PDB file of C-alpha atoms in Angstrom:
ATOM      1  CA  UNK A1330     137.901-245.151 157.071  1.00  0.00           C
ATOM      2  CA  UNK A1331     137.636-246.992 154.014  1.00  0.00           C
ATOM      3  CA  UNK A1332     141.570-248.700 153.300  1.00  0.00           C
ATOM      4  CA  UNK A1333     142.835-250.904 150.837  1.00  0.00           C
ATOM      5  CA  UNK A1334     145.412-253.944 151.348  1.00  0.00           C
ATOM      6  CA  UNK A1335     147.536-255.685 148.843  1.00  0.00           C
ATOM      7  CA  UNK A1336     150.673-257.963 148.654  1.00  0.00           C
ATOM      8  CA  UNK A1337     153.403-257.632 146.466  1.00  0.00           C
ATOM      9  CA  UNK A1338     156.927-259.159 145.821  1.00  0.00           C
ATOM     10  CA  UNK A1339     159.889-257.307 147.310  1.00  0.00           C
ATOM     11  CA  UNK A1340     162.938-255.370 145.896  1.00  0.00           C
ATOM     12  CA  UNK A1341     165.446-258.083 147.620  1.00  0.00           C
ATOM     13  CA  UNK A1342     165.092-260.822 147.478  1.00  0.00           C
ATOM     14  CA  UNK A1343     162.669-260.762 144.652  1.00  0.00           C
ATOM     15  CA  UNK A1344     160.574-263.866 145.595  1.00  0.00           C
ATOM     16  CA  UNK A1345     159.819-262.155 149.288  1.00  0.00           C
ATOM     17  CA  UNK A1346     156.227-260.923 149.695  1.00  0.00           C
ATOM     18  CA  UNK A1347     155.334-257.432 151.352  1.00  0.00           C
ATOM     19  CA  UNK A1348     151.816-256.332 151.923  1.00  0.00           C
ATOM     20  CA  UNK A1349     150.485-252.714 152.284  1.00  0.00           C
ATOM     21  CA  UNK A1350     147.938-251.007 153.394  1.00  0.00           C
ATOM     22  CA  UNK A1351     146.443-248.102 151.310  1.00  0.00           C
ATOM     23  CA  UNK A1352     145.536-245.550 153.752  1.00  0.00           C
ATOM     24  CA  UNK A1353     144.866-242.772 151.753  1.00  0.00           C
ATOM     25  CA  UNK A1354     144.412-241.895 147.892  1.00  0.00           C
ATOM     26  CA  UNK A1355     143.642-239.250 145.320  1.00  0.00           C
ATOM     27  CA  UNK A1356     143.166-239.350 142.060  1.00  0.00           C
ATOM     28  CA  UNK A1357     143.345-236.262 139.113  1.00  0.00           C
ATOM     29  CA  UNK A1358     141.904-236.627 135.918  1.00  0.00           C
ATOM     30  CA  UNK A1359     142.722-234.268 133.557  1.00  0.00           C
ATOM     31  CA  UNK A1360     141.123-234.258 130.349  1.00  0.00           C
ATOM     32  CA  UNK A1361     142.821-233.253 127.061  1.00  0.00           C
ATOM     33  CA  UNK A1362     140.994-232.431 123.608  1.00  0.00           C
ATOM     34  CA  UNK A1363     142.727-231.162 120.167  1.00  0.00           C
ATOM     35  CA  UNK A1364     139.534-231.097 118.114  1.00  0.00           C
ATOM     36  CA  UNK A1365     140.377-234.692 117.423  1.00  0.00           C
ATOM     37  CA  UNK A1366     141.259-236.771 119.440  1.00  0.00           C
ATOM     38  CA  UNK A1367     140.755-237.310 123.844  1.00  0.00           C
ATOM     39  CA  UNK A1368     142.813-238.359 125.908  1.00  0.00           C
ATOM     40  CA  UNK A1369     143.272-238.246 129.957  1.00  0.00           C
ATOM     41  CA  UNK A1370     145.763-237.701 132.166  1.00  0.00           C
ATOM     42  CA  UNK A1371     146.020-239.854 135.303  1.00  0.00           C
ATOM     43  CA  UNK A1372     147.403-238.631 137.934  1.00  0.00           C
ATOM     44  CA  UNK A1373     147.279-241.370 141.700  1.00  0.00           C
ATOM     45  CA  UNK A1374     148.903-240.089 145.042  1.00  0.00           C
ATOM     46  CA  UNK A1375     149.013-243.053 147.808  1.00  0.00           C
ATOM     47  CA  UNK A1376     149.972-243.071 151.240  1.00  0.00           C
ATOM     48  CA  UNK A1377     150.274-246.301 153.158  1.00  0.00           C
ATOM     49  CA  UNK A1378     151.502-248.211 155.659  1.00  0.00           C
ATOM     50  CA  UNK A1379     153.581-251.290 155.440  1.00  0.00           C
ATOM     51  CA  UNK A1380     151.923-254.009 157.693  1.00  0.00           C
ATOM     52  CA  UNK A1381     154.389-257.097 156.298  1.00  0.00           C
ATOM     53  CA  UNK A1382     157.733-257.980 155.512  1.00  0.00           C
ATOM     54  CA  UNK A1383     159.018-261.376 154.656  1.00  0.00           C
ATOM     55  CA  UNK A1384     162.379-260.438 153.242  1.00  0.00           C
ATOM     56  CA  UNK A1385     165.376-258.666 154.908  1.00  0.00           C
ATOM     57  CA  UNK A1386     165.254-255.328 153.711  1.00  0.00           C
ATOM     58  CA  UNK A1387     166.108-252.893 156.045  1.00  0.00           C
ATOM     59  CA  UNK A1388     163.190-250.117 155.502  1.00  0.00           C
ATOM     60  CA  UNK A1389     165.425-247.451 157.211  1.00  0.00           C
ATOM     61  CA  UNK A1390     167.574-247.028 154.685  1.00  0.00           C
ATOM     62  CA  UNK A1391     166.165-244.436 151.779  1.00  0.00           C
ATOM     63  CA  UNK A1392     167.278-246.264 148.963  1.00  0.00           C
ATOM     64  CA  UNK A1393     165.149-249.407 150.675  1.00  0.00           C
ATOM     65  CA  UNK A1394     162.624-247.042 151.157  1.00  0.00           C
ATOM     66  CA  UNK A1395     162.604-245.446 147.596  1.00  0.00           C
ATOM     67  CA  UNK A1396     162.842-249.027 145.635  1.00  0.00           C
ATOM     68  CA  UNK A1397     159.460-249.765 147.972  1.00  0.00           C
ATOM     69  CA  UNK A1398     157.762-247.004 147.021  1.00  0.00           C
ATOM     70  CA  UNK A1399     158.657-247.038 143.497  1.00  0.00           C
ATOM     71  CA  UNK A1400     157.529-251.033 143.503  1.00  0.00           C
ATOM     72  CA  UNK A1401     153.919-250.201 144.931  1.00  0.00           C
ATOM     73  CA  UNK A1402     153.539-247.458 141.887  1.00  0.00           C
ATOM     74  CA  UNK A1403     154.632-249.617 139.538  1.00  0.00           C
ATOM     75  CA  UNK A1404     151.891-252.666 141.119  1.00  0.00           C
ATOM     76  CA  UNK A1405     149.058-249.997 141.931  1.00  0.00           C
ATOM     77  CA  UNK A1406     149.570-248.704 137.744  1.00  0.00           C
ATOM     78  CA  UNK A1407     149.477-251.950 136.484  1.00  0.00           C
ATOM     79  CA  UNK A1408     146.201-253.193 138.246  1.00  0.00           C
ATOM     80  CA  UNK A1409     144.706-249.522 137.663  1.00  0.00           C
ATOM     81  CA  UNK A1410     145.948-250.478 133.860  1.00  0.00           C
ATOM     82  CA  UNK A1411     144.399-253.431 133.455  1.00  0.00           C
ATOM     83  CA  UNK A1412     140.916-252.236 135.129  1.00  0.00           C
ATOM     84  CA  UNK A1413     141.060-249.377 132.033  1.00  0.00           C
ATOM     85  CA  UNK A1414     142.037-251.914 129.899  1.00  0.00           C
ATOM     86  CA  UNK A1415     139.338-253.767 130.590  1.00  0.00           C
ATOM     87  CA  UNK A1416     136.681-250.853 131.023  1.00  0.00           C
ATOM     88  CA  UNK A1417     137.733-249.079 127.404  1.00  0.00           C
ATOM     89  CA  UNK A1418     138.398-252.776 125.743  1.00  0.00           C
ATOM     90  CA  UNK A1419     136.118-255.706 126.883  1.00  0.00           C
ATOM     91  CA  UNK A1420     133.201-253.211 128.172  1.00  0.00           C
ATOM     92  CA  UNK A1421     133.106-250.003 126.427  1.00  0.00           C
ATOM     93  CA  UNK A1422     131.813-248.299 129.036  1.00  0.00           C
ATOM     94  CA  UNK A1423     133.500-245.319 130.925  1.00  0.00           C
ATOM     95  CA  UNK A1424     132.922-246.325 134.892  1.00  0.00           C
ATOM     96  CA  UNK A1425     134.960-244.440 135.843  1.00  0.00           C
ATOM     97  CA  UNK A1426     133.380-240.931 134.590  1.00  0.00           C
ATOM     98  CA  UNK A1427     135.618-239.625 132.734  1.00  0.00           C
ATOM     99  CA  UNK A1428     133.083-238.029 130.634  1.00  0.00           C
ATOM    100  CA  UNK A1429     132.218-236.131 133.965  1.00  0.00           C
ATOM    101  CA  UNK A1430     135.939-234.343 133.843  1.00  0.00           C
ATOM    102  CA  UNK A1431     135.658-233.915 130.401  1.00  0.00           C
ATOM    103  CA  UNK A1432     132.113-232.046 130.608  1.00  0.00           C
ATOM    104  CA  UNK A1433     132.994-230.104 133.350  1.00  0.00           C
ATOM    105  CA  UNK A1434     136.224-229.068 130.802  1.00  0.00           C
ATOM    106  CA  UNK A1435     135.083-228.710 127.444  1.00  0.00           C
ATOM    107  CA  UNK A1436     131.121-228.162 127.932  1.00  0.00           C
ATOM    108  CA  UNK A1437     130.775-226.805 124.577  1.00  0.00           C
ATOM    109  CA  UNK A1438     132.412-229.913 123.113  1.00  0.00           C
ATOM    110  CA  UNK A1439     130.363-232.183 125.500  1.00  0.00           C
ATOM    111  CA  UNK A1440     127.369-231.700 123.618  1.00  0.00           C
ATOM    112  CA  UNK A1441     129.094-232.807 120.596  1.00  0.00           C
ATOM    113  CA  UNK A1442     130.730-235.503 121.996  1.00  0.00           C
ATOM    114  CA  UNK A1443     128.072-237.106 124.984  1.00  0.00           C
ATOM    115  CA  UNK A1444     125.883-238.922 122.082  1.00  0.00           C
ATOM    116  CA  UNK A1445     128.772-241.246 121.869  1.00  0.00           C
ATOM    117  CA  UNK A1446     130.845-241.166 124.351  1.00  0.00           C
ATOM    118  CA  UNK A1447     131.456-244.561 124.980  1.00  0.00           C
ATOM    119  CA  UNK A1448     133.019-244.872 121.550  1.00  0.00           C
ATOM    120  CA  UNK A1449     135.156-242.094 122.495  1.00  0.00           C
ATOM    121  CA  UNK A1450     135.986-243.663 125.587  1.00  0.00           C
ATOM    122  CA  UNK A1451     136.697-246.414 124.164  1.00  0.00           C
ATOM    123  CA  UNK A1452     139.351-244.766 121.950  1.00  0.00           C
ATOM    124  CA  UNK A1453     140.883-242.363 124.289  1.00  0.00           C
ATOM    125  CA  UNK A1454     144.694-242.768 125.405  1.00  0.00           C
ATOM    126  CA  UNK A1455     144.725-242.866 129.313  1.00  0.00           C
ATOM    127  CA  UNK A1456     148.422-241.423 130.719  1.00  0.00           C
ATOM    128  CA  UNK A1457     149.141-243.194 134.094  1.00  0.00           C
ATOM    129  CA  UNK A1458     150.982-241.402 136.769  1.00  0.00           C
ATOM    130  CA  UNK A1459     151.538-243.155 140.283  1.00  0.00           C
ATOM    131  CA  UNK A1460     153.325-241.594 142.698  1.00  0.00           C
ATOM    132  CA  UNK A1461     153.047-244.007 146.740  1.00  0.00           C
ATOM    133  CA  UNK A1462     154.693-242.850 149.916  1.00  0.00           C
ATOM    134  CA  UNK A1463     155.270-244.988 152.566  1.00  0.00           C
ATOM    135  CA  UNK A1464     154.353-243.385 155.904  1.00  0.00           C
ATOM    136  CA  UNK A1465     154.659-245.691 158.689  1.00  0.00           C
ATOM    137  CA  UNK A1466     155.973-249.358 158.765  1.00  0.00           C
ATOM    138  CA  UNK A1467     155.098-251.335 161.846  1.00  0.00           C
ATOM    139  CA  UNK A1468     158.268-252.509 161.836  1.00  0.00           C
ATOM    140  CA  UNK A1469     161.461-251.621 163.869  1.00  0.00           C
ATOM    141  CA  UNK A1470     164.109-251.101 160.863  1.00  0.00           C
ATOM    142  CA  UNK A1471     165.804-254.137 160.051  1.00  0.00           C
ATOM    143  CA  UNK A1472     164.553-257.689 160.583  1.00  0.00           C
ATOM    144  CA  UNK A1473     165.858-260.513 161.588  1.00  0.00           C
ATOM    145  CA  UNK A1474     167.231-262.738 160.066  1.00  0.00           C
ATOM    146  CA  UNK A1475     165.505-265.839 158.939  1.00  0.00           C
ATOM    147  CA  UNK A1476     166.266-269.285 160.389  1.00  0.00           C
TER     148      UNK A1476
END
C-alpha cells in the first residue's frame, strides 16, 4: 500500500511539528459547464494516522482532535493548490485529467472543447474541498511533558 507522509506545525503550541501519515485518499472531480465558462469541483477525503507529536496536545480530547484534522485540510489544500496553480499557470497543461471528467460529462461539448483544452484548462476555476480524519495515533493520549 502506497502512503503518503508529511509534517506540519501544530495547533498548540504553534511552532511544534506533527507528522502524518496519509493512509488512504479519494478524490471527486466534478465538472461544471454554463455554455461559457468550466470550472471543477474538488472534492479530497483523507484518512491517516498520526505517527509524531512534538507538542503537548492531548489528542483525546475532540476539540484537539478537530483543530488536527482541520490543520491537515487546510496543509493538504494548500499544497494540492499550489500543484494546480502551477499545472493551470506555469505549465498549461491539465495532468491531472480533468478533461477526462469533463468528457465523460459533457461529451457533446467535448468535441467542441478538446481542440483546446489546455487553454481551457488553463482558465478554469478549481473549487477545493478537503475534508482529513484522523484514525489512529500511535500515541497514548497525552504526552509528557517536555524537560
Amino acid at each position: 500500500m502506497l502512503s503518503v507522509h508529511f509534517s506540519f506545525f501544530g495547533t498548540v503550541p504553534p511552532n511544534k511539528k506533527m507528522s502524518i501519515d496519509i493512509t488512504r485518499s479519494s478524490t471527486e472531480v466534478e465538472p461544471q459547464y454554463d455554455g461559457d465558462s468550466v470550472w471543477f469541483n474538488v472534492n479530497i477525503d483523507l484518512e491517516g494516522d498520526l505517527l509524531e507529536q512534538q507538542s503537548a496536545e492531548n489528542i483525546l480530547e475532540r476539540e484537539v482532535r478537530k483543530a488536527i484534522e482541520e490543520k491537515i485540510a487546510g496543509e493538504v489544500e494548500e499544497k494540492v493548490g499550489i500543484a494546480l496553480e502551477k499545472a493551470q499557470r506555469e505549465y498549461g497543461v491539465d495532468v491531472f485529467d480533468f478533461g477526462v471528467a469533463f468528457h465523460q460529462k459533457y461529451p457533446g461539448e467535448w468535441k467542441e472543447l478538446k481542440g483546446h483544452w489546455d487553454e481551457v484548462f488553463s482558465n478554469a476555476e478549481v473549487n477545493l474541498t478537503v475534508e482529513a480524519h484522523l484514525r489512529r495515533s500511535g500515541l497514548q493520549g497525552r504526552r509528557t511533558a517536555e524537560k
